[in-house]
CSV table of C-alpha atoms and ligand atoms in Angstrom, one decimal:
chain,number,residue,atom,x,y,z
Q,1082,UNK,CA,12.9,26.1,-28.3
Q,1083,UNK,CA,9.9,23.9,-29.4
Q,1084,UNK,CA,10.8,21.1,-26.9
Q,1085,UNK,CA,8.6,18.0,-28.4
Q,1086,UNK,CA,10.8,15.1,-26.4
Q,1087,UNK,CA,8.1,14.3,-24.3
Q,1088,UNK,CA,4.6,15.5,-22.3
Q,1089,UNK,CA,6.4,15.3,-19.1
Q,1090,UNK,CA,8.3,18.4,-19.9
Q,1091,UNK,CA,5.5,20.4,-19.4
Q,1092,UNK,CA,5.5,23.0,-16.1
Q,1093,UNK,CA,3.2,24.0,-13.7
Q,1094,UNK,CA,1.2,27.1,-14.1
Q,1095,UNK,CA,-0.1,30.1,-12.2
Q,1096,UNK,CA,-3.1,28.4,-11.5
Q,1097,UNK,CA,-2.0,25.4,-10.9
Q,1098,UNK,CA,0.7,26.9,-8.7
Q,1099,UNK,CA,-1.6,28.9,-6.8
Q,1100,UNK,CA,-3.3,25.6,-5.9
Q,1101,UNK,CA,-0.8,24.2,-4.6
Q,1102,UNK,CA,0.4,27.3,-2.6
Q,1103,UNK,CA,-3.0,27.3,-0.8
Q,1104,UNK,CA,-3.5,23.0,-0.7
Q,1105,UNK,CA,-4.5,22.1,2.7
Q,1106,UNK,CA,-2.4,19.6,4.1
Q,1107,UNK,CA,-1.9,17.2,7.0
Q,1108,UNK,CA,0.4,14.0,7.0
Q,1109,UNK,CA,-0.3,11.1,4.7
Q,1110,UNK,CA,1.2,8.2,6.0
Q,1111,UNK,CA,-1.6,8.9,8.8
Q,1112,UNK,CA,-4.0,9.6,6.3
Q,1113,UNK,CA,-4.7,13.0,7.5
Q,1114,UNK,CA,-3.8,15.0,4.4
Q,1115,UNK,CA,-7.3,16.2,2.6
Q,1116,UNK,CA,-5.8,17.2,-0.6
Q,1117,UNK,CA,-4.1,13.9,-1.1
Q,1118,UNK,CA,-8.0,12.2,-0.2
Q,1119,UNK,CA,-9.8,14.1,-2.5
Q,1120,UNK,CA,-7.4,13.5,-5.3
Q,1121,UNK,CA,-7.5,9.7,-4.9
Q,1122,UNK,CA,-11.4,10.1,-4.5
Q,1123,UNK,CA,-11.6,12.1,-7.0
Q,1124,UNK,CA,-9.5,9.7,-9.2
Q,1125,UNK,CA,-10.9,6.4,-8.6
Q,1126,UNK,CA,-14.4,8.2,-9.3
Q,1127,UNK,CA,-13.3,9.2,-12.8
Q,1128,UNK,CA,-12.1,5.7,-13.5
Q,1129,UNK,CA,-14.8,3.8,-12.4
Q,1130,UNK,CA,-13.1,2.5,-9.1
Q,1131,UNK,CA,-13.6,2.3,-5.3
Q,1132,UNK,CA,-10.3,3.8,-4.3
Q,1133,UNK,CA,-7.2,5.6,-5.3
Q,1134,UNK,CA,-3.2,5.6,-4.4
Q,1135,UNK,CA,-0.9,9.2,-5.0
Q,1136,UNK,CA,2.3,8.1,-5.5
Q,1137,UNK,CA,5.4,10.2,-6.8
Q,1138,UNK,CA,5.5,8.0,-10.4
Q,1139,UNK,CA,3.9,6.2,-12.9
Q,1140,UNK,CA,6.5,3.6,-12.7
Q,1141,UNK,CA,5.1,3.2,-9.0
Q,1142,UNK,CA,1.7,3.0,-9.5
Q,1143,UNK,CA,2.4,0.5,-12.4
Q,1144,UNK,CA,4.7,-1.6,-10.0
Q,1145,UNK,CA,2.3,-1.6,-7.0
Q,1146,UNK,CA,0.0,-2.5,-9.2
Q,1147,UNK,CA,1.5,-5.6,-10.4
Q,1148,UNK,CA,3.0,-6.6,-7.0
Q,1149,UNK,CA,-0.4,-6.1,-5.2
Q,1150,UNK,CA,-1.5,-8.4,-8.0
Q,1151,UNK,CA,1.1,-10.7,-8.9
Q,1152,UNK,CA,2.3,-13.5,-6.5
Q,1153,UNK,CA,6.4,-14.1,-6.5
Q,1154,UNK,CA,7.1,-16.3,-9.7
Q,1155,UNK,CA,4.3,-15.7,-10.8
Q,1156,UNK,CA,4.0,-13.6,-14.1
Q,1157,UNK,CA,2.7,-10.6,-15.9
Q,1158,UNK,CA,2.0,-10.6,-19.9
Q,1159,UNK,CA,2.5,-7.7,-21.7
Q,1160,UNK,CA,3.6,-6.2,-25.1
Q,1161,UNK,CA,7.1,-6.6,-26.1
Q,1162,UNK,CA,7.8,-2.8,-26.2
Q,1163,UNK,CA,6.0,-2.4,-23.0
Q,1164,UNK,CA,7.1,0.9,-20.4
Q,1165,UNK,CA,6.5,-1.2,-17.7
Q,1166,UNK,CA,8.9,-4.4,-19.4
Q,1167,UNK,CA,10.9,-1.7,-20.9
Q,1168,UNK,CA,11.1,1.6,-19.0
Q,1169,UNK,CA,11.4,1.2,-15.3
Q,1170,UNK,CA,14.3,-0.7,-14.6
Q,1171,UNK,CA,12.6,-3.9,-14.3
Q,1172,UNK,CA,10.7,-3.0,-10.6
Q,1173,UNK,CA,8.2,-5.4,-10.9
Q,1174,UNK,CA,11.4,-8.5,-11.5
Q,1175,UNK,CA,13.8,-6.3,-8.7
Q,1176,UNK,CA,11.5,-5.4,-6.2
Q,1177,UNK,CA,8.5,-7.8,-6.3
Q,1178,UNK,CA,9.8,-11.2,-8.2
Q,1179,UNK,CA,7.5,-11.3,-10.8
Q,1180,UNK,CA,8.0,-12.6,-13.7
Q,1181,UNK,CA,7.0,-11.5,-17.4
Q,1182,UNK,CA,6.2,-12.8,-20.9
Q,1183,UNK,CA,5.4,-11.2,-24.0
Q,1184,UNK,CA,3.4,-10.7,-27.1
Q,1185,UNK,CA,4.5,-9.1,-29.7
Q,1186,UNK,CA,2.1,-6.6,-31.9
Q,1187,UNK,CA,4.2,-5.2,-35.1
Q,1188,UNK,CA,2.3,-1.7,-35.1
Q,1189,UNK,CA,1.2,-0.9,-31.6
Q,1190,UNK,CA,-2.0,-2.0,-31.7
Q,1191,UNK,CA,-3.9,-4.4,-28.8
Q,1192,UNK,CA,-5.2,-7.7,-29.9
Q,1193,UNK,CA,-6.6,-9.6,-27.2
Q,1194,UNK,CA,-6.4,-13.0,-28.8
Q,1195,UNK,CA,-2.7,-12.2,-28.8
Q,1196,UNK,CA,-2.5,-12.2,-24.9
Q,1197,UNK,CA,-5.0,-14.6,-24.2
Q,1198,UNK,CA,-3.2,-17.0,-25.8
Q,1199,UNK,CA,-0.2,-16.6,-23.4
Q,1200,UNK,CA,-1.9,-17.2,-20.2
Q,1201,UNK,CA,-0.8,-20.1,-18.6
Q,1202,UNK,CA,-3.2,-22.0,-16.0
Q,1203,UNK,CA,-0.4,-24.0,-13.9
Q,1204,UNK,CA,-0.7,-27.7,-14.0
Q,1205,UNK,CA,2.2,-29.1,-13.1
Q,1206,UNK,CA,4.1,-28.3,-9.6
Q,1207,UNK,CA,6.8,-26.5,-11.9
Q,1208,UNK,CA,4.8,-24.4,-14.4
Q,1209,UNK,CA,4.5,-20.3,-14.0
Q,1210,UNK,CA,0.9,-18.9,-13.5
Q,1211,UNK,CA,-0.4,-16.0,-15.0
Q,1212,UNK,CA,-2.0,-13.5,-12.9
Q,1213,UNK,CA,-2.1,-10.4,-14.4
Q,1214,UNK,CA,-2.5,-9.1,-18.0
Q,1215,UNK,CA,-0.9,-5.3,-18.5
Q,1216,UNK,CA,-2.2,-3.5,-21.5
Q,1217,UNK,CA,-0.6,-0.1,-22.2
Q,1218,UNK,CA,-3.8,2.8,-23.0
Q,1219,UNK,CA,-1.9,4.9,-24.7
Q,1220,UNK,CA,0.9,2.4,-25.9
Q,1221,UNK,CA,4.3,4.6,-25.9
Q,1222,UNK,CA,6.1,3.2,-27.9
Q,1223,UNK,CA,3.7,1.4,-30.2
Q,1224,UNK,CA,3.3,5.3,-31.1
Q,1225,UNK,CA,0.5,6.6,-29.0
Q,1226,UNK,CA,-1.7,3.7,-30.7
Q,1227,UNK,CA,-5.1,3.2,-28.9
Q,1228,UNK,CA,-6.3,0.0,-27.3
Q,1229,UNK,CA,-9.2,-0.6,-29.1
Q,1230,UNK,CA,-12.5,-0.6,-27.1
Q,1231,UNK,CA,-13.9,-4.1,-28.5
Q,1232,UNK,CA,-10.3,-5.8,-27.7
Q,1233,UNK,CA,-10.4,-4.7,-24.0
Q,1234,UNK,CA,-14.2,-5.7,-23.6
Q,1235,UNK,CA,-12.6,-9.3,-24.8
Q,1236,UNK,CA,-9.9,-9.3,-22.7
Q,1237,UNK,CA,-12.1,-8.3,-19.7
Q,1238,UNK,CA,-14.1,-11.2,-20.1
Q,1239,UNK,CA,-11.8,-14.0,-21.3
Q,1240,UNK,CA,-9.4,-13.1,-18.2
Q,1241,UNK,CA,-12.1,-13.3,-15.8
Q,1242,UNK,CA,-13.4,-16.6,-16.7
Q,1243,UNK,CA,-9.7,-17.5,-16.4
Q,1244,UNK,CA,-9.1,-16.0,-12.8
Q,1245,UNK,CA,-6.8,-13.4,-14.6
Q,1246,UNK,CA,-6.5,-10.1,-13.4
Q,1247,UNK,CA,-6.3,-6.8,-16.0
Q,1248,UNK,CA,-4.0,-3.7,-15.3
Q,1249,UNK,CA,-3.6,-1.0,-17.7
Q,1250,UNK,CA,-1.1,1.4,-17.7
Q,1251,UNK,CA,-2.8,4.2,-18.3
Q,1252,UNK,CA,-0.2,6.8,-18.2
Q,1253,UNK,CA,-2.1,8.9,-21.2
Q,1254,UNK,CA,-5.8,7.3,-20.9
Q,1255,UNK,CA,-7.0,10.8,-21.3
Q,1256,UNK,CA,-5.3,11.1,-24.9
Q,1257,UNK,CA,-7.2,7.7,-25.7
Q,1258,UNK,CA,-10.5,8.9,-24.1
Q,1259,UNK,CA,-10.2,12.6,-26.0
Q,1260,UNK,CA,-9.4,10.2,-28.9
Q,1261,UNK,CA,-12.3,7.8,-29.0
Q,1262,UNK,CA,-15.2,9.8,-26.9
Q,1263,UNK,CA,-15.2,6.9,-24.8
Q,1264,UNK,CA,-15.2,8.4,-21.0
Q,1265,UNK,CA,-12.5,7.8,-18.6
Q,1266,UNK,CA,-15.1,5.5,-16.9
Q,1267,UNK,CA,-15.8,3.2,-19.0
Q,1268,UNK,CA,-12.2,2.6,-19.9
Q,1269,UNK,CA,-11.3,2.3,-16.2
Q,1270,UNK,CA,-14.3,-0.2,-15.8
Q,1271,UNK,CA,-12.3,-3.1,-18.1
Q,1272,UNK,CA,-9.2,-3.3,-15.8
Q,1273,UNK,CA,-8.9,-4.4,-12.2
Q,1274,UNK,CA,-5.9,-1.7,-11.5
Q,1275,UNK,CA,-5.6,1.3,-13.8
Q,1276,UNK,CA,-2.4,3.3,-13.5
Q,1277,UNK,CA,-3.1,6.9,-14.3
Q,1278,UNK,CA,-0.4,9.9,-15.0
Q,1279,UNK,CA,-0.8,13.4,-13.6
Q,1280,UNK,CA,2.5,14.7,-14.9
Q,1281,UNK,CA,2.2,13.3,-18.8
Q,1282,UNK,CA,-0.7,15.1,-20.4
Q,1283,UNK,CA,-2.5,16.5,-17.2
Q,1284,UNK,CA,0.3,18.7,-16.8
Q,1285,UNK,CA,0.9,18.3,-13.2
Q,1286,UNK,CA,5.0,18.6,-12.0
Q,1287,UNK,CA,4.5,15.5,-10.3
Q,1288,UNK,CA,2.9,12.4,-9.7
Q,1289,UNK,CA,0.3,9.6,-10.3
Q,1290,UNK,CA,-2.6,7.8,-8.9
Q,1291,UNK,CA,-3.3,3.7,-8.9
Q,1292,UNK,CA,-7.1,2.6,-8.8
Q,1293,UNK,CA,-8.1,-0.7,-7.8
Q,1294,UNK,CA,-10.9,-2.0,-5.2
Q,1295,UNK,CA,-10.1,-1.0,-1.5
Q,1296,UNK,CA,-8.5,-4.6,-1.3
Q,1297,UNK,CA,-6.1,-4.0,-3.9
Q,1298,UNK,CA,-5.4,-0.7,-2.5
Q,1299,UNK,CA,-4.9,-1.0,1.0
Q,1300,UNK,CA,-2.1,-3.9,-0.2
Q,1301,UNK,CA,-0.5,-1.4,-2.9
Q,1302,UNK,CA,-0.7,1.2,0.0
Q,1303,UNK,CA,1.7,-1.0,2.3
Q,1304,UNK,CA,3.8,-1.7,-0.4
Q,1305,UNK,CA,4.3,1.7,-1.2
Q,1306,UNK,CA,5.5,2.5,2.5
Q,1307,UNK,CA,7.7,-0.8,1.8
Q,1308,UNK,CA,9.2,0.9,-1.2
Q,1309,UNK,CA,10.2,4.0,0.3
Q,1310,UNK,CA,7.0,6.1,-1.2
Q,1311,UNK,CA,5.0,7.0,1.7
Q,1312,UNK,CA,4.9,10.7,1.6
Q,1313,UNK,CA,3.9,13.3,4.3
Q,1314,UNK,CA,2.2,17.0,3.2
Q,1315,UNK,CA,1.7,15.4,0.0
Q,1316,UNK,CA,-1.2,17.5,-0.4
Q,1317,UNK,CA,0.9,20.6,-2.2
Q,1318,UNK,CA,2.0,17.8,-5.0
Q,1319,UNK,CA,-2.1,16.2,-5.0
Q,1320,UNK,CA,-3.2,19.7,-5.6
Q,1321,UNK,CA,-1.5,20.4,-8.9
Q,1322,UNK,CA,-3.4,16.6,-9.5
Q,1323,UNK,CA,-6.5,17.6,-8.8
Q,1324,UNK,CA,-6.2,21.0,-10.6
Q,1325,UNK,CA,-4.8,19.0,-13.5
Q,1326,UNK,CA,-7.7,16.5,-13.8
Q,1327,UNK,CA,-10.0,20.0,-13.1
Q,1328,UNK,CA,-8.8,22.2,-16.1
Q,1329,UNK,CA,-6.2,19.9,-18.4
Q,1330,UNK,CA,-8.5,17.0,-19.3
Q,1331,UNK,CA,-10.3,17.7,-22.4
Q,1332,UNK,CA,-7.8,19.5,-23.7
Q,1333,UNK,CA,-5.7,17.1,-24.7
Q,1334,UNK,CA,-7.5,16.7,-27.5
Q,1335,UNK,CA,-5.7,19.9,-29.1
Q,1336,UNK,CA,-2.4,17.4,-28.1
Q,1337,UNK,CA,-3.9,14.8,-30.3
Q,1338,UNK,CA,-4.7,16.8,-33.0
Q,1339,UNK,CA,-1.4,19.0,-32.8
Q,1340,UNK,CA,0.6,15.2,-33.3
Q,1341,UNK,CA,-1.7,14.6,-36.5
Q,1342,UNK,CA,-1.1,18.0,-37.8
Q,1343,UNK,CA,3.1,17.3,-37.9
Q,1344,UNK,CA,2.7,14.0,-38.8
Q,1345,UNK,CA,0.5,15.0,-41.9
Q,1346,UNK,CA,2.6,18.1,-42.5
Q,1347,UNK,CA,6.2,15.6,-42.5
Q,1348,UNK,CA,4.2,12.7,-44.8
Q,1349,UNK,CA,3.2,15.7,-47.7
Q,1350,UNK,CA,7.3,15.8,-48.1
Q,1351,UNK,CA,7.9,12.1,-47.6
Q,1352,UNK,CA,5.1,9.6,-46.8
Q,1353,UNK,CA,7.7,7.0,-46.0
Q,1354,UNK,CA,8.7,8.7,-42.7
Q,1355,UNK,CA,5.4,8.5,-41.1
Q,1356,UNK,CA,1.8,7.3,-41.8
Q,1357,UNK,CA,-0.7,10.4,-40.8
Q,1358,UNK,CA,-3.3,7.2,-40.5
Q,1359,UNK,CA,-1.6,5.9,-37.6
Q,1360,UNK,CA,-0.9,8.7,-35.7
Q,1361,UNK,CA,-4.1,8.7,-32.9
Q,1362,UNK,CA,-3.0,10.2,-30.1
Q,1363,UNK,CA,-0.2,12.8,-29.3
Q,1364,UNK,CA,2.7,10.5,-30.1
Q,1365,UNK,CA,4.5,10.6,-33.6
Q,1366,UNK,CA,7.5,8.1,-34.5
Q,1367,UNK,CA,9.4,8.9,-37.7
Q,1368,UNK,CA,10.7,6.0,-39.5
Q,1369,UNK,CA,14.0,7.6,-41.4
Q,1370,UNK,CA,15.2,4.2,-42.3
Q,1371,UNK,CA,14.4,5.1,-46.3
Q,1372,UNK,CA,15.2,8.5,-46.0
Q,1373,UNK,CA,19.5,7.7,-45.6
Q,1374,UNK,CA,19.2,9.7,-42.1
Q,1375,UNK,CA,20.2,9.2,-38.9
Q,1376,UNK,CA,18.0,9.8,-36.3
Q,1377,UNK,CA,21.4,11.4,-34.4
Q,1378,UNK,CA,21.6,13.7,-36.8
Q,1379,UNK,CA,18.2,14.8,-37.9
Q,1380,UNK,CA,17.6,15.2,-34.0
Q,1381,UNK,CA,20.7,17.5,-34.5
Q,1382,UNK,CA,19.5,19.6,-37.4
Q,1383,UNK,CA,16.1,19.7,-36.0
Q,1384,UNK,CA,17.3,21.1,-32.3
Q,1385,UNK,CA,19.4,23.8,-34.5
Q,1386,UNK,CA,16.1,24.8,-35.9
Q,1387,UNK,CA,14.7,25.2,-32.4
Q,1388,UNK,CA,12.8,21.7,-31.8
Q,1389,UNK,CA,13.4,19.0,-29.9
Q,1390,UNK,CA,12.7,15.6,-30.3
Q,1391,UNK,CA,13.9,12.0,-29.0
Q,1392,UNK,CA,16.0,9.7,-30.6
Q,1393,UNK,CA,14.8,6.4,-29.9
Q,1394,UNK,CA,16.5,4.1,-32.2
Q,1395,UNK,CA,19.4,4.3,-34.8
Q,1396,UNK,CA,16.8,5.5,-37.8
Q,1397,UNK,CA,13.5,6.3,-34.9
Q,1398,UNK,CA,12.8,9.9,-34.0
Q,1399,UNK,CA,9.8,10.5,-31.4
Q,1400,UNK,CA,7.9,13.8,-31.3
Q,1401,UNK,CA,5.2,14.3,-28.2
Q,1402,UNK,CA,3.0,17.2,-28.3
Q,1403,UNK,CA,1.4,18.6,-24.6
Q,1404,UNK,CA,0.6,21.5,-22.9
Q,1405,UNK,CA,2.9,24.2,-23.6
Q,1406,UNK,CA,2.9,23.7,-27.0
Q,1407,UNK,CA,0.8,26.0,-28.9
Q,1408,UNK,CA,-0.9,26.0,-32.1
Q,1409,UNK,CA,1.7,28.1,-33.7
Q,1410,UNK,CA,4.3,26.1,-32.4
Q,1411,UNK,CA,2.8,23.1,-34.0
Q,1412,UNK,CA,2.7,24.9,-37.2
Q,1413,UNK,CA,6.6,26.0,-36.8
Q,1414,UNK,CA,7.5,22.6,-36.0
Q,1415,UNK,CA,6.0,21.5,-38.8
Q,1416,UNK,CA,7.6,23.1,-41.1
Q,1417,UNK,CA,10.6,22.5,-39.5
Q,1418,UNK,CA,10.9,18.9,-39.2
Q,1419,UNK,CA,9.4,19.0,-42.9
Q,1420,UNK,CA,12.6,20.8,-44.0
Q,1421,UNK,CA,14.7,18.5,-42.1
Q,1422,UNK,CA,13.5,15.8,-44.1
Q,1423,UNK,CA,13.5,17.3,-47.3
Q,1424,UNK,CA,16.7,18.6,-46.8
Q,1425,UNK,CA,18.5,15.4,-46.2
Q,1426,UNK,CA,17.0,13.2,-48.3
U,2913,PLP,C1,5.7,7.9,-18.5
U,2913,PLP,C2,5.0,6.6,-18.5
U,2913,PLP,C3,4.9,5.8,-17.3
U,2913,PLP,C4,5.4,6.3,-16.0
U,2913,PLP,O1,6.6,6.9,-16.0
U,2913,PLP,P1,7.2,7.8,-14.8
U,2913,PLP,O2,8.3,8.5,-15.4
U,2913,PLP,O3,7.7,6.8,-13.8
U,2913,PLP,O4,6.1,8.6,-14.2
U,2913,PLP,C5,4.3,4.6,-17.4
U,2913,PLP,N1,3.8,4.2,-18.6
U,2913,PLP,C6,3.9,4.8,-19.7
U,2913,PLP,C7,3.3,4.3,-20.9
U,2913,PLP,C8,4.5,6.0,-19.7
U,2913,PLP,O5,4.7,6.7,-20.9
């Protein structure tokens, strides 16, 4: 089975494994684990920050994030088809009061004019304040699109004349960096926080690590105990982290390219299911809304064909490539979801 759901389906390997069989550990919540240190060193480092947070999710990291950030009432702006609006049960509302608006972009791509125009400077005693704007780096459902470099140099500057903060999920930054060249650094150097995903891309069974200044990191730290995600000999989870950001980097270029392959391979039988021209990272949504399909049932016909994919709307079908997906599996999956459809259209 070519399972192309998601990159978090990916599994740990030998060496990876081995890492974390041999991780030296010590307790956390005392600070005392050197496996979890390095990785956050080693993670704030590659982003361009002073300090780094492991926690067990990216839905963490982007909550602590915002609540280390956000005041209660106060809000967050994001994109309307944002994960952290859309995909973690509303933590950021549940858990830390904040409040959200949103902008809406039609094809997943960040303009910063867009946002800025939503921030709201409270006057009266009764108005919301903005404090943070969230920008996704990959943007999930906006198809793996790419924030564009020029947009989030903008934003960076616009904000801070306003006394806005930044955070960008970053869940697959890597995809965007392998992308655009641009260096993990220099991405991580237009946000305050930067939420980064070990177990998307990277590979890693588990985890994710927030970067922020020591300030914003010492509060996210508390709030993580507060939340229930202080963790002991965390360093066996931090080393598959650090072996990730060691070995699995680059490579998720051949993720990116693998997407563009299918989507070009699915558009030679009908160019009304996807654009190859949008497809940037390692995301691919297929539009069946012309082709009389339903994204139940191709999912269906494709899975007895040996691939998986992920319904994500009545006629929206989304294919992830990662890790353990090889070159020839690209190529079968190709041809697959090709025939599928051809088949039914
Ligand atoms: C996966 C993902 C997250 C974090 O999800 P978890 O499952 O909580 O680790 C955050 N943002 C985006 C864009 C994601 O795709």
């Amino acid at each position: 089975m070519i399972d192309l759901r998601s990159d978090t389906v990916t599994r740990p390997s030998l060496g990876m494994r081995r890492a974390m069989a041999e991780a030296e550990v010590g307790d956390d919540v005392y600070r005392e684990d050197p496996t979890v240190n390095s990785l956050e060193e080693r993670t704030a480092e590659l982003l361009g920050h002073e300090a780094g947070l492991f926690c067990p999710s990216g839905s963490m990291t982007n909550m602590l994030g915002i609540a280390a950030q956000v005041p209660r009432g106060w809000e967050v702006l994001a994109e309307s088809q944002a994960h952290i609006l859309r995909a973690e049960c509303g933590g950021h509302a549940a858990l830390a009061g904040v409040t959200s608006r949103t902008w809406v972009s039609a094809d997943g791509t960040f303009d910063a004019s867009q946002a800025l125009s939503l921030v709201s400077r409270p006057r009266g005693y009764n108005q919301v304040g903005t404090a943070v704007v969230s920008v996704e780096n990959t943007h999930n459902f906006g198809g793996g699109r790419i924030a564009d470099f020029e947009q989030l140099s903008i934003l960076r500057s616009r904000t801070r004349e306003l006394g806005v903060r930044v955070h960008v999920d970053g869940a697959r930054l890597p995809n965007a960096s392998a992308a655009t060249g641009i260096s993990l650094c220099e991405y991580g150097r237009l946000a305050d926080s930067v939420s980064l995903c070990l177990s998307k891309g990277l590979g890693a069974p588990v985890g994710s690590v927030l970067v922020g200044s020591t300030d914003l990191v010492e509060e996210a730290r508390s709030l993580r105990k507060r939340y229930g995600g202080g963790m002991r000999q965390a360093g066996i989870l931090a080393a598959a982290g650090l072996w990730a950001l060691g070995h699995n980097v680059g490579r998720v270029a051949e993720d990116n390219a693998g997407a563009s392959a299918i989507a070009h391979r699915i558009a030679e039988v009908d160019p009304t299911v996807v654009d190859p021209q949008t497809v940037e990272t390692n995301i691919v949504f297929l539009d069946l809304s012309s082709t009389g399909l339903d994204a139940e049932a191709f999912a269906a016909s494709a899975e007895a064909a040996g691939v998986r994919v992920s319904v994500m709307g009545e006629t929206s079908v989304r294919i992830v490539t990662h890790l353990d997906i090889s070159a020839d599996d690209v190529r079968r999956a190709g041809e697959v979801l090709a025939r599928c459809v051809s088949e039914n259209a």
